[in-house]
Amino acid sequence: MNPSPSKVFITGGAGFIGSNVAKYFLERNHSVVIFDNLSTGYMQNIPSFLNVQFVKGDIRDKELLTKSMAGCEAVLHLAAAVGNIRSIENTVEDSEINVLGTLHVLDVARHIGIRKIVYSSSAAIFGELKRLPIDEEHPTTPDSPYGVSKLAGELHCLCYAKLYGMDIVCLRYFNVYGPNQCYDAYGNVIPIFSTRKLKGEPFVIYGDGEQTRDFVHVFDIAQANYLGTTLSNVGGIYNVGAGQSITINQLADMMNEIGDQKPVPIQHVPARKGEVKHSLATIEKAKKILGYQPTQTIQAGLKGYWEWIQSVS
C-alpha cells in the first residue's frame, strides 16, 4: 500500500456519491478539497469536518481547476452530467461536462504532477447486455449519449495512464443507493419508491417487475474509491456492485416491510422501451486486486435509507 495521500481533491464532492466518498476520507483523517458547481449537489451534503475545503467551480473551468487542485496528492473525479434520458435531451452539454470536463481534470492533474486518479464510470457503458453476470471484458456498446460520454472518459483515462505513467483507476458503478440520494423522476427506483411510501402512494412498477438490478450501497462505493486511491499500481477498470441482484417485485415487497407504515399498493404499468431487463456485476477483479468487499446487505441498506429519507423529509 502507498503512503496514503494526505490531501485529496474530489470533483462532484457535494453530490450524492461524492459527499459519501468525501466523508469516508475525512473519517480516516485525510484532508479533502471538494470542487462542485452545485448544479445537482448541495452544501448540506458536505461533511462537517475541520479538514474539508469547498470550492464552487465547474470542471470545464481549467484555470480554476488548476488553482484549486494545487497541493493535492490524488484526484477522485465524480463530477458528471448523469442520466440516460437527460443526455438524450442535452447531448452537447452532456459531452462538454463528461468528456471535455474529464479531459480538463486529467490534464490539470498531469501538469501539477498528480499521478493517482480514480474515475467514476457507470454500467451505462455496456448498453445492451450480451451475457450475465457482467465482467469487465463485457462488450461496451452504449445506447445513450451518457453511456458514450462515460466510456469516452474511461478511454481518456487509460490513454493518459499509458502516455504519462499515471496510476488511474476506473470504477464502473452499478445501481447505487444510500444517504444523500434525493428523489429524481429519472433516477434510481429506491428514492422513487421511498418518496411514494412517505406519501402513501402506490409503487409503480414498469412491466412484470421481474427485471433484476444489482443494488450497491454508497458506503461500499466509497470503500472502493478509498482502496483505489490508497493502493499503488492498481490502475485499470473495475466493476463495483454488490455481486448479487434482486427483482423489482422483491424490492417493492422489502420496502413495504420497512417501518411501521401501512404497506402501499403495487401498480404495474406497461414496460418502458429500452429498459435493461437484467443487471448483475461480477466483482471478483475488485475483490482480488483492490480487496473490495461489499459490507451492506440490501435489507440493512434499505432500512438505513428509509431512516435517512424520513429524517430529511
PDB file of N, CA and C in Angstrom, residues 50-105:
ATOM      1  N   LEU A  50     -13.180  19.632  10.124  1.00  0.00           N
ATOM      2  CA  LEU A  50     -12.261  20.768  10.072  1.00  0.00           C
ATOM      3  C   LEU A  50     -11.371  20.726   8.837  1.00  0.00           C
ATOM      4  N   ASN A  51     -11.044  19.508   8.381  1.00  0.00           N
ATOM      5  CA  ASN A  51     -10.074  19.377   7.293  1.00  0.00           C
ATOM      6  C   ASN A  51     -10.740  19.232   5.927  1.00  0.00           C
ATOM      7  N   VAL A  52     -11.860  19.939   5.728  1.00  0.00           N
ATOM      8  CA  VAL A  52     -12.510  19.947   4.424  1.00  0.00           C
ATOM      9  C   VAL A  52     -12.591  21.384   3.908  1.00  0.00           C
ATOM     10  N   GLN A  53     -12.298  21.540   2.632  1.00  0.00           N
ATOM     11  CA  GLN A  53     -12.362  22.848   1.974  1.00  0.00           C
ATOM     12  C   GLN A  53     -13.304  22.734   0.782  1.00  0.00           C
ATOM     13  N   PHE A  54     -14.166  23.726   0.588  1.00  0.00           N
ATOM     14  CA  PHE A  54     -15.099  23.707  -0.539  1.00  0.00           C
ATOM     15  C   PHE A  54     -14.760  24.801  -1.541  1.00  0.00           C
ATOM     16  N   VAL A  55     -14.737  24.420  -2.816  1.00  0.00           N
ATOM     17  CA  VAL A  55     -14.558  25.379  -3.907  1.00  0.00           C
ATOM     18  C   VAL A  55     -15.742  25.231  -4.853  1.00  0.00           C
ATOM     19  N   LYS A  56     -16.477  26.315  -5.057  1.00  0.00           N
ATOM     20  CA  LYS A  56     -17.559  26.270  -6.037  1.00  0.00           C
ATOM     21  C   LYS A  56     -16.958  26.502  -7.418  1.00  0.00           C
ATOM     22  N   GLY A  57     -17.044  25.476  -8.261  1.00  0.00           N
ATOM     23  CA  GLY A  57     -16.440  25.589  -9.585  1.00  0.00           C
ATOM     24  C   GLY A  57     -16.917  24.513 -10.528  1.00  0.00           C
ATOM     25  N   ASP A  58     -16.689  24.749 -11.793  1.00  0.00           N
ATOM     26  CA  ASP A  58     -17.108  23.850 -12.864  1.00  0.00           C
ATOM     27  C   ASP A  58     -15.869  23.192 -13.464  1.00  0.00           C
ATOM     28  N   ILE A  59     -15.933  21.889 -13.731  1.00  0.00           N
ATOM     29  CA  ILE A  59     -14.760  21.186 -14.261  1.00  0.00           C
ATOM     30  C   ILE A  59     -14.409  21.632 -15.676  1.00  0.00           C
ATOM     31  N   ARG A  60     -15.269  22.436 -16.296  1.00  0.00           N
ATOM     32  CA  ARG A  60     -14.928  22.998 -17.605  1.00  0.00           C
ATOM     33  C   ARG A  60     -14.067  24.252 -17.471  1.00  0.00           C
ATOM     34  N   ASP A  61     -13.874  24.717 -16.234  1.00  0.00           N
ATOM     35  CA  ASP A  61     -13.055  25.894 -15.951  1.00  0.00           C
ATOM     36  C   ASP A  61     -11.647  25.428 -15.575  1.00  0.00           C
ATOM     37  N   LYS A  62     -10.787  25.338 -16.578  1.00  0.00           N
ATOM     38  CA  LYS A  62      -9.461  24.755 -16.370  1.00  0.00           C
ATOM     39  C   LYS A  62      -8.595  25.616 -15.452  1.00  0.00           C
ATOM     40  N   GLU A  63      -8.747  26.920 -15.543  1.00  0.00           N
ATOM     41  CA  GLU A  63      -7.941  27.823 -14.715  1.00  0.00           C
ATOM     42  C   GLU A  63      -8.264  27.640 -13.231  1.00  0.00           C
ATOM     43  N   LEU A  64      -9.559  27.570 -12.907  1.00  0.00           N
ATOM     44  CA  LEU A  64      -9.954  27.376 -11.510  1.00  0.00           C
ATOM     45  C   LEU A  64      -9.582  25.979 -11.021  1.00  0.00           C
ATOM     46  N   LEU A  65      -9.694  24.988 -11.900  1.00  0.00           N
ATOM     47  CA  LEU A  65      -9.260  23.633 -11.543  1.00  0.00           C
ATOM     48  C   LEU A  65      -7.789  23.632 -11.144  1.00  0.00           C
ATOM     49  N   THR A  66      -6.968  24.299 -11.940  1.00  0.00           N
ATOM     50  CA  THR A  66      -5.524  24.336 -11.692  1.00  0.00           C
ATOM     51  C   THR A  66      -5.222  24.973 -10.340  1.00  0.00           C
ATOM     52  N   LYS A  67      -5.870  26.082 -10.078  1.00  0.00           N
ATOM     53  CA  LYS A  67      -5.660  26.800  -8.817  1.00  0.00           C
ATOM     54  C   LYS A  67      -6.121  25.961  -7.626  1.00  0.00           C
ATOM     55  N   SER A  68      -7.261  25.292  -7.778  1.00  0.00           N
ATOM     56  CA  SER A  68      -7.868  24.574  -6.656  1.00  0.00           C
ATOM     57  C   SER A  68      -7.198  23.239  -6.367  1.00  0.00           C
ATOM     58  N   MET A  69      -6.657  22.605  -7.416  1.00  0.00           N
ATOM     59  CA  MET A  69      -6.064  21.277  -7.273  1.00  0.00           C
ATOM     60  C   MET A  69      -4.639  21.322  -6.725  1.00  0.00           C
ATOM     61  N   ALA A  70      -4.022  22.488  -6.771  1.00  0.00           N
ATOM     62  CA  ALA A  70      -2.634  22.625  -6.316  1.00  0.00           C
ATOM     63  C   ALA A  70      -2.498  22.183  -4.863  1.00  0.00           C
ATOM     64  N   GLY A  71      -1.491  21.376  -4.596  1.00  0.00           N
ATOM     65  CA  GLY A  71      -1.237  20.902  -3.241  1.00  0.00           C
ATOM     66  C   GLY A  71      -1.897  19.581  -2.906  1.00  0.00           C
ATOM     67  N   CYS A  72      -2.739  19.088  -3.804  1.00  0.00           N
ATOM     68  CA  CYS A  72      -3.383  17.790  -3.574  1.00  0.00           C
ATOM     69  C   CYS A  72      -2.512  16.666  -4.125  1.00  0.00           C
ATOM     70  N   GLU A  73      -2.711  15.469  -3.600  1.00  0.00           N
ATOM     71  CA  GLU A  73      -1.875  14.331  -3.989  1.00  0.00           C
ATOM     72  C   GLU A  73      -2.627  13.260  -4.768  1.00  0.00           C
ATOM     73  N   ALA A  74      -3.947  13.361  -4.796  1.00  0.00           N
ATOM     74  CA  ALA A  74      -4.761  12.402  -5.550  1.00  0.00           C
ATOM     75  C   ALA A  74      -6.063  13.086  -5.940  1.00  0.00           C
ATOM     76  N   VAL A  75      -6.644  12.611  -7.046  1.00  0.00           N
ATOM     77  CA  VAL A  75      -7.903  13.173  -7.543  1.00  0.00           C
ATOM     78  C   VAL A  75      -8.942  12.064  -7.652  1.00  0.00           C
ATOM     79  N   LEU A  76     -10.119  12.330  -7.112  1.00  0.00           N
ATOM     80  CA  LEU A  76     -11.263  11.432  -7.293  1.00  0.00           C
ATOM     81  C   LEU A  76     -12.284  12.199  -8.122  1.00  0.00           C
ATOM     82  N   HIS A  77     -12.493  11.751  -9.344  1.00  0.00           N
ATOM     83  CA  HIS A  77     -13.311  12.510 -10.299  1.00  0.00           C
ATOM     84  C   HIS A  77     -14.716  11.922 -10.381  1.00  0.00           C
ATOM     85  N   LEU A  78     -15.649  12.578  -9.675  1.00  0.00           N
ATOM     86  CA  LEU A  78     -17.046  12.130  -9.653  1.00  0.00           C
ATOM     87  C   LEU A  78     -18.001  13.104 -10.330  1.00  0.00           C
ATOM     88  N   ALA A  79     -17.555  14.335 -10.592  1.00  0.00           N
ATOM     89  CA  ALA A  79     -18.440  15.320 -11.219  1.00  0.00           C
ATOM     90  C   ALA A  79     -18.859  14.844 -12.601  1.00  0.00           C
ATOM     91  N   ALA A  80     -20.146  14.940 -12.891  1.00  0.00           N
ATOM     92  CA  ALA A  80     -20.648  14.472 -14.186  1.00  0.00           C
ATOM     93  C   ALA A  80     -22.073  14.947 -14.401  1.00  0.00           C
ATOM     94  N   ALA A  81     -22.451  15.008 -15.673  1.00  0.00           N
ATOM     95  CA  ALA A  81     -23.866  15.105 -16.036  1.00  0.00           C
ATOM     96  C   ALA A  81     -24.367  13.669 -16.087  1.00  0.00           C
ATOM     97  N   VAL A  82     -25.369  13.344 -15.281  1.00  0.00           N
ATOM     98  CA  VAL A  82     -25.763  11.945 -15.080  1.00  0.00           C
ATOM     99  C   VAL A  82     -27.147  11.672 -15.658  1.00  0.00           C
ATOM    100  N   GLY A  83     -27.287  10.510 -16.289  1.00  0.00           N
ATOM    101  CA  GLY A  83     -28.608  10.039 -16.690  1.00  0.00           C
ATOM    102  C   GLY A  83     -28.775   9.862 -18.177  1.00  0.00           C
ATOM    103  N   ASN A  84     -29.347   8.730 -18.558  1.00  0.00           N
ATOM    104  CA  ASN A  84     -29.556   8.431 -19.974  1.00  0.00           C
ATOM    105  C   ASN A  84     -30.541   9.390 -20.627  1.00  0.00           C
ATOM    106  N   ILE A  85     -31.686   9.613 -19.986  1.00  0.00           N
ATOM    107  CA  ILE A  85     -32.712  10.466 -20.590  1.00  0.00           C
ATOM    108  C   ILE A  85     -32.230  11.902 -20.684  1.00  0.00           C
ATOM    109  N   ARG A  86     -31.603  12.401 -19.621  1.00  0.00           N
ATOM    110  CA  ARG A  86     -31.067  13.761 -19.659  1.00  0.00           C
ATOM    111  C   ARG A  86     -30.063  13.923 -20.802  1.00  0.00           C
ATOM    112  N   SER A  87     -29.242  12.910 -21.001  1.00  0.00           N
ATOM    113  CA  SER A  87     -28.204  13.014 -22.036  1.00  0.00           C
ATOM    114  C   SER A  87     -28.806  13.059 -23.433  1.00  0.00           C
ATOM    115  N   ILE A  88     -29.940  12.413 -23.612  1.00  0.00           N
ATOM    116  CA  ILE A  88     -30.615  12.457 -24.910  1.00  0.00           C
ATOM    117  C   ILE A  88     -31.194  13.848 -25.143  1.00  0.00           C
ATOM    118  N   GLU A  89     -31.681  14.464 -24.085  1.00  0.00           N
ATOM    119  CA  GLU A  89     -32.274  15.798 -24.199  1.00  0.00           C
ATOM    120  C   GLU A  89     -31.219  16.897 -24.263  1.00  0.00           C
ATOM    121  N   ASN A  90     -30.033  16.649 -23.709  1.00  0.00           N
ATOM    122  CA  ASN A  90     -28.965  17.665 -23.648  1.00  0.00           C
ATOM    123  C   ASN A  90     -27.631  17.042 -24.041  1.00  0.00           C
ATOM    124  N   THR A  91     -27.558  16.550 -25.275  1.00  0.00           N
ATOM    125  CA  THR A  91     -26.403  15.750 -25.696  1.00  0.00           C
ATOM    126  C   THR A  91     -25.104  16.545 -25.699  1.00  0.00           C
ATOM    127  N   VAL A  92     -25.140  17.773 -26.196  1.00  0.00           N
ATOM    128  CA  VAL A  92     -23.911  18.568 -26.294  1.00  0.00           C
ATOM    129  C   VAL A  92     -23.381  18.899 -24.902  1.00  0.00           C
ATOM    130  N   GLU A  93     -24.258  19.352 -24.017  1.00  0.00           N
ATOM    131  CA  GLU A  93     -23.827  19.675 -22.656  1.00  0.00           C
ATOM    132  C   GLU A  93     -23.296  18.434 -21.941  1.00  0.00           C
ATOM    133  N   ASP A  94     -23.952  17.299 -22.159  1.00  0.00           N
ATOM    134  CA  ASP A  94     -23.507  16.039 -21.563  1.00  0.00           C
ATOM    135  C   ASP A  94     -22.063  15.745 -21.953  1.00  0.00           C
ATOM    136  N   SER A  95     -21.762  15.929 -23.229  1.00  0.00           N
ATOM    137  CA  SER A  95     -20.409  15.654 -23.719  1.00  0.00           C
ATOM    138  C   SER A  95     -19.415  16.697 -23.223  1.00  0.00           C
ATOM    139  N   GLU A  96     -19.842  17.948 -23.163  1.00  0.00           N
ATOM    140  CA  GLU A  96     -18.948  19.007 -22.671  1.00  0.00           C
ATOM    141  C   GLU A  96     -18.499  18.721 -21.239  1.00  0.00           C
ATOM    142  N   ILE A  97     -19.434  18.284 -20.411  1.00  0.00           N
ATOM    143  CA  ILE A  97     -19.112  18.027 -19.000  1.00  0.00           C
ATOM    144  C   ILE A  97     -18.354  16.715 -18.840  1.00  0.00           C
ATOM    145  N   ASN A  98     -18.884  15.653 -19.430  1.00  0.00           N
ATOM    146  CA  ASN A  98     -18.343  14.314 -19.165  1.00  0.00           C
ATOM    147  C   ASN A  98     -17.099  13.978 -19.970  1.00  0.00           C
ATOM    148  N   VAL A  99     -16.941  14.594 -21.126  1.00  0.00           N
ATOM    149  CA  VAL A  99     -15.753  14.311 -21.941  1.00  0.00           C
ATOM    150  C   VAL A  99     -14.732  15.434 -21.794  1.00  0.00           C
ATOM    151  N   LEU A 100     -15.114  16.655 -22.175  1.00  0.00           N
ATOM    152  CA  LEU A 100     -14.172  17.770 -22.079  1.00  0.00           C
ATOM    153  C   LEU A 100     -13.803  18.049 -20.622  1.00  0.00           C
ATOM    154  N   GLY A 101     -14.794  18.007 -19.735  1.00  0.00           N
ATOM    155  CA  GLY A 101     -14.510  18.234 -18.321  1.00  0.00           C
ATOM    156  C   GLY A 101     -13.544  17.208 -17.761  1.00  0.00           C
ATOM    157  N   THR A 102     -13.734  15.948 -18.140  1.00  0.00           N
ATOM    158  CA  THR A 102     -12.822  14.889 -17.690  1.00  0.00           C
ATOM    159  C   THR A 102     -11.418  15.114 -18.230  1.00  0.00           C
ATOM    160  N   LEU A 103     -11.323  15.530 -19.479  1.00  0.00           N
ATOM    161  CA  LEU A 103     -10.007  15.837 -20.054  1.00  0.00           C
ATOM    162  C   LEU A 103      -9.324  16.963 -19.286  1.00  0.00           C
ATOM    163  N   HIS A 104     -10.077  17.969 -18.893  1.00  0.00           N
ATOM    164  CA  HIS A 104      -9.502  19.059 -18.104  1.00  0.00           C
ATOM    165  C   HIS A 104      -8.958  18.538 -16.777  1.00  0.00           C
ATOM    166  N   VAL A 105      -9.733  17.691 -16.109  1.00  0.00           N
ATOM    167  CA  VAL A 105      -9.289  17.122 -14.828  1.00  0.00           C
ATOM    168  C   VAL A 105      -7.999  16.326 -15.017  1.00  0.00           C
TER     169      VAL A 105
END
